[in-house]
Backbone as JSON, one array per atom type, in Angstrom:
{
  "sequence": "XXXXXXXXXXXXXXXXXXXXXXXXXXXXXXXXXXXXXXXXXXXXXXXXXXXXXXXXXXXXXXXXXXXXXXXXXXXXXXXXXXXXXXXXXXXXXXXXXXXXXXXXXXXXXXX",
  "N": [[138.02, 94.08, 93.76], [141.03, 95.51, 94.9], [142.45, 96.42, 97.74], [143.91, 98.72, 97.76], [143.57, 99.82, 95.63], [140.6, 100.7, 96.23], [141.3, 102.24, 98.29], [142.79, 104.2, 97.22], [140.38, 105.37, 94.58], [138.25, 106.42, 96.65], [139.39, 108.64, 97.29], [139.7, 110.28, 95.36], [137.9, 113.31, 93.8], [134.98, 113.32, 93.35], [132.24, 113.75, 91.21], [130.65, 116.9, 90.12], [127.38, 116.57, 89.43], [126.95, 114.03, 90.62], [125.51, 111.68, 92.61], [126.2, 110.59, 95.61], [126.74, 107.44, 98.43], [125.03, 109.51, 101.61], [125.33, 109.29, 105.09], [124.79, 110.74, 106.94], [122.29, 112.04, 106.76], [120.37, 109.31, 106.76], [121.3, 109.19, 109.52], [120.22, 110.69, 110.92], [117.41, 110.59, 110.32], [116.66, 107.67, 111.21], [118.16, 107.75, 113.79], [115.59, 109.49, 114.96], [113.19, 108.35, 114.37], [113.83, 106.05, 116.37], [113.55, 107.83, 118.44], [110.79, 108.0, 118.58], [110.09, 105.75, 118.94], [111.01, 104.75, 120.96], [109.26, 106.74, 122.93], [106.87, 105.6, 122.39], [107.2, 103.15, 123.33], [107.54, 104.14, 126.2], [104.76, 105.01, 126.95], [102.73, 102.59, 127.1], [100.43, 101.58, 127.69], [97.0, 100.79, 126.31], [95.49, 102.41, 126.77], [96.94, 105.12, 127.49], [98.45, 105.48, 125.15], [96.48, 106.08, 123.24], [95.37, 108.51, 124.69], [97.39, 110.21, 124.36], [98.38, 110.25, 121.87], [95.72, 111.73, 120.71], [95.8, 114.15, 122.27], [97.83, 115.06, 120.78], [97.18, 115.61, 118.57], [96.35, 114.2, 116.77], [93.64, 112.16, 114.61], [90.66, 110.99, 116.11], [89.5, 108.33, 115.15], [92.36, 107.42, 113.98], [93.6, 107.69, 116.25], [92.46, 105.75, 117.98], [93.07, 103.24, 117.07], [96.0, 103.02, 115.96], [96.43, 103.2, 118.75], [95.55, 100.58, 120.06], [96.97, 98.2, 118.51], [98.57, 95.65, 118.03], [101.04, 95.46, 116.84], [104.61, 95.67, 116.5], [107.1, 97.95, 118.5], [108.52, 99.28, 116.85], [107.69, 99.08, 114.42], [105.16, 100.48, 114.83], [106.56, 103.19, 115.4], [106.66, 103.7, 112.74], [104.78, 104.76, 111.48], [102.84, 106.81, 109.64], [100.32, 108.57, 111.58], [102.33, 108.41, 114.26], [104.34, 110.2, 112.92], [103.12, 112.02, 112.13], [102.47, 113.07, 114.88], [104.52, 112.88, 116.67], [106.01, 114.92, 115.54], [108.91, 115.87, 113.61], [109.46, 119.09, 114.21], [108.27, 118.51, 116.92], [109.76, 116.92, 118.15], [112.22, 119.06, 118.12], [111.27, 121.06, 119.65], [111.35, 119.8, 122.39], [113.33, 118.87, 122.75], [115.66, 117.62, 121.07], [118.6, 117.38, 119.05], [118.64, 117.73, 115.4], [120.9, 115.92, 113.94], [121.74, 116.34, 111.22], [121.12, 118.9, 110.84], [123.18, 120.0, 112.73], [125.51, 118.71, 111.59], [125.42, 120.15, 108.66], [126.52, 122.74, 109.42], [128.47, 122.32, 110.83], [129.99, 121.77, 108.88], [129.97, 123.62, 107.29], [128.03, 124.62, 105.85], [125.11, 126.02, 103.86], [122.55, 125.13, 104.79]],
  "CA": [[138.79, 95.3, 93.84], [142.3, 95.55, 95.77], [142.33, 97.55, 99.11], [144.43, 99.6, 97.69], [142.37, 100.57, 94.83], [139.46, 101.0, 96.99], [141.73, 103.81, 98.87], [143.03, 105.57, 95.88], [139.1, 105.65, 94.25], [138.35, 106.97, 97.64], [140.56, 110.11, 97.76], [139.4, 111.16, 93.79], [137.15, 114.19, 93.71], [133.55, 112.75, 93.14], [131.71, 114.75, 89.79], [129.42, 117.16, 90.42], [126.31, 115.99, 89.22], [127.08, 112.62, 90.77], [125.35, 111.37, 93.91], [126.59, 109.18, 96.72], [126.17, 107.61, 99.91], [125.55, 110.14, 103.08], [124.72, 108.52, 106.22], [124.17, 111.59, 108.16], [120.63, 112.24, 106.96], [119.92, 108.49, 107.09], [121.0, 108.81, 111.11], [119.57, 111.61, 111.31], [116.23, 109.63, 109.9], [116.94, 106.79, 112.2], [117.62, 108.53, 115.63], [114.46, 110.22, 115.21], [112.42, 106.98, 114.45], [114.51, 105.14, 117.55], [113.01, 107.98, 120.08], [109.43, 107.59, 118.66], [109.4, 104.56, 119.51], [110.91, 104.78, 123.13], [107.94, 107.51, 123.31], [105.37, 104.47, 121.9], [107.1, 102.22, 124.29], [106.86, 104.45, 127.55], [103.03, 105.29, 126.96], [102.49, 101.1, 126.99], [99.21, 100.74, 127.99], [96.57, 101.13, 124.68], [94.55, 104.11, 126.98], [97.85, 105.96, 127.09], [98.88, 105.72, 123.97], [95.02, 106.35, 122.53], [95.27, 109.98, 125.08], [98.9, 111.29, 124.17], [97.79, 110.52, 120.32], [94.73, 112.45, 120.48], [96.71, 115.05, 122.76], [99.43, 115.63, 119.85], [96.62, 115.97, 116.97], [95.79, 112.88, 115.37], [92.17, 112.45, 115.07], [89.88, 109.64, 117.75], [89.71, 106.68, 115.04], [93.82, 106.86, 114.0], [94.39, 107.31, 117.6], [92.47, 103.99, 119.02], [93.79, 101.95, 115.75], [96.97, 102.57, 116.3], [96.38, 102.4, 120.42], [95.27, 98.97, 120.6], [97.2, 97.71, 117.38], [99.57, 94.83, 118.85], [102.19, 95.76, 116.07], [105.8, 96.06, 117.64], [107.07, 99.24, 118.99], [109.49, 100.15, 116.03], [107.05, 99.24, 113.78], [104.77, 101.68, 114.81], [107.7, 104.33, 115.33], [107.24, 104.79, 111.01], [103.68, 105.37, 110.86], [101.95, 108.04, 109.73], [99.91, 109.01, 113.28], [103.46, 108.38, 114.87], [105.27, 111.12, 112.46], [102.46, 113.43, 112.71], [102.05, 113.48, 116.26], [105.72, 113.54, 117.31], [106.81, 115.78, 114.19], [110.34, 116.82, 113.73], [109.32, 120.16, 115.21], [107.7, 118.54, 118.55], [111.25, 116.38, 119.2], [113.11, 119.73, 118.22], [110.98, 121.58, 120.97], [111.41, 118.86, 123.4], [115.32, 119.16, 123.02], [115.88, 116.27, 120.52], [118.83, 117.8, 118.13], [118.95, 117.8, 114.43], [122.29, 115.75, 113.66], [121.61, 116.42, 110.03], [121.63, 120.66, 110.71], [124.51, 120.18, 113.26], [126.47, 117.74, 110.46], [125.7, 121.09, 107.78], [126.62, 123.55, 110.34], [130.12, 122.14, 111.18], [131.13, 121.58, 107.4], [130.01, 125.09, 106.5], [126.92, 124.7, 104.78], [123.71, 126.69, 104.64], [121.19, 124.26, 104.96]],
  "C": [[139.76, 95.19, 95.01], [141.83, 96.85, 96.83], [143.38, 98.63, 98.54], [143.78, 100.79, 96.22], [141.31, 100.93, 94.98], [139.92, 102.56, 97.31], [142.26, 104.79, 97.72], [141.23, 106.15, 95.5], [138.87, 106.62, 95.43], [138.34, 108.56, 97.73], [140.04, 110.71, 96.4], [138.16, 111.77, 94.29], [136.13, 113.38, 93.13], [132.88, 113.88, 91.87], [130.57, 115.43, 90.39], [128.24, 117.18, 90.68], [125.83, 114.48, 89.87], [126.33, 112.29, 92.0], [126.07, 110.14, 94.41], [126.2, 108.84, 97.87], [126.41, 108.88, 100.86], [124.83, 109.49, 103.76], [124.16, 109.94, 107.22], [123.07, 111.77, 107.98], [120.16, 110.66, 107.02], [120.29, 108.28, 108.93], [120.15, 109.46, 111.86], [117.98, 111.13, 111.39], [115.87, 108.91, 110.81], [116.74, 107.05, 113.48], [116.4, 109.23, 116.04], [113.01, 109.26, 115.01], [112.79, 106.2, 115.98], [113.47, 106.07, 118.55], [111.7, 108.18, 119.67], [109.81, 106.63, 118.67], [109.58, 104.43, 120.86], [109.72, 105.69, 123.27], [107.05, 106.57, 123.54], [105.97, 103.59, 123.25], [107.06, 102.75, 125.97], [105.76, 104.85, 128.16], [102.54, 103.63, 127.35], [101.76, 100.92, 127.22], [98.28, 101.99, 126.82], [95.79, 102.27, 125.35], [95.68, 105.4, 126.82], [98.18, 106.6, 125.94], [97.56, 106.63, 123.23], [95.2, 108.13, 123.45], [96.56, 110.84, 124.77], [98.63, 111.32, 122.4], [97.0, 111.47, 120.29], [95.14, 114.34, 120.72], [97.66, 116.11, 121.64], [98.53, 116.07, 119.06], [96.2, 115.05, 116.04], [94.53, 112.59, 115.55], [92.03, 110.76, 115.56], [90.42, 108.2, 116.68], [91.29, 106.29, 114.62], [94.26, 106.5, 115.11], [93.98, 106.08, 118.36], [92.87, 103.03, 117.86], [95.05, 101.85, 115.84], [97.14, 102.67, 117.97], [96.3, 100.87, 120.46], [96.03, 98.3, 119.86], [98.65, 96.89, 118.35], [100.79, 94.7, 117.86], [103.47, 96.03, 116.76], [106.07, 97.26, 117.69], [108.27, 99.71, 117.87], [108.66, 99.69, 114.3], [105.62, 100.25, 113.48], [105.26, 103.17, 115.05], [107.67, 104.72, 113.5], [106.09, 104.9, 110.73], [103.39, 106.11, 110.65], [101.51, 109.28, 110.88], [101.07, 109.3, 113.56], [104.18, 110.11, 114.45], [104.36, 112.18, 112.62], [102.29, 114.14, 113.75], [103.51, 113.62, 116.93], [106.58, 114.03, 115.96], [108.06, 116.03, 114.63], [110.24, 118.36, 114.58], [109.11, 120.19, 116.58], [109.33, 117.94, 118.57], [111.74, 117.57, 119.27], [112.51, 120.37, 119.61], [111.38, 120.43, 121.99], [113.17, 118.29, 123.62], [116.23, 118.07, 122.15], [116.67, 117.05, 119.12], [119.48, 117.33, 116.91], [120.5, 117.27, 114.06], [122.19, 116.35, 111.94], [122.09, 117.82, 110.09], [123.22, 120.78, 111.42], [125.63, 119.95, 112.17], [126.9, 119.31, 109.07], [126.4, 122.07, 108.41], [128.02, 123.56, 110.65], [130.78, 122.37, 109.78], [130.58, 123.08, 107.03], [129.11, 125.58, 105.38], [125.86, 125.06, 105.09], [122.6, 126.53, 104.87], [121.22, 123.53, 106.19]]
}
C-alpha cells in the first residue's frame, strides 16, 4: 500500500459497527502494570513483599508463593495476588490517574 493511500484510508469515517485499534486503554493497561511492578520491586526482600501482600488482602499461602517466587519483577506485576492487592481502586487512592477516564473526559465521552 502507497503512503498516500495509507493517508487517504486514514481520514475515511470508520463504520459503526466496526472495531479498531485504541491504544489508550492498552496504556492505560500498561502504566498500571509498570507501577505494580516498581511497587514489587521496592518491597525486594521476600518478608516484605510476603507483609505488604497479606496487608492489601491476599490470603498467607498466595502471599509467601508469590513472596519468595524468584520470577522477574514484571512478571509478577500481571498476577492475580499482584492485581488484587494493588487494584485499580488502591493506585486510584494512592494518586495514580486513570489515562483511560482522562482520554474519555477530554473527547467528551461519558465513560
Amino acid at each position: 500500500m502507497r503512503h498516500d493511500d495509507l493517508v487517504a484510508s486514514a481520514d475515511r469515517p470508520r463504520p459503526a459497527g466496526r472495531e479498531y485499534h485504541r491504544p489508550i486503554p492498552e496504556l492505560d493497561e500498561w502504566l498500571r502494570r509498570r507501577i505494580r511492578m516498581c511497587y514489587w520491586k521496592q518491597w525486594r526482600w521476600p518478608r516484605t513483599k510476603i507483609s505488604h501482600l497479606l496487608a492489601l488482602g491476599v490470603s498467607l499461602k498466595t502471599a509467601i508463593q508469590h513472596g519468595v517466587s524468584s520470577k522477574s519483577y514484571r512478571h509478577m506485576a500481571r498476577t492475580p495476588a499482584m492485581q488484587q492487592a494493588l487494584n485499580n481502586d488502591w493506585l486510584q487512592r494512592q494518586g495514580v490517574p486513570s489515562i483511560k477516564q482522562l482520554w474519555c473526559k477530554a473527547q467528551g465521552y461519558t465513560s
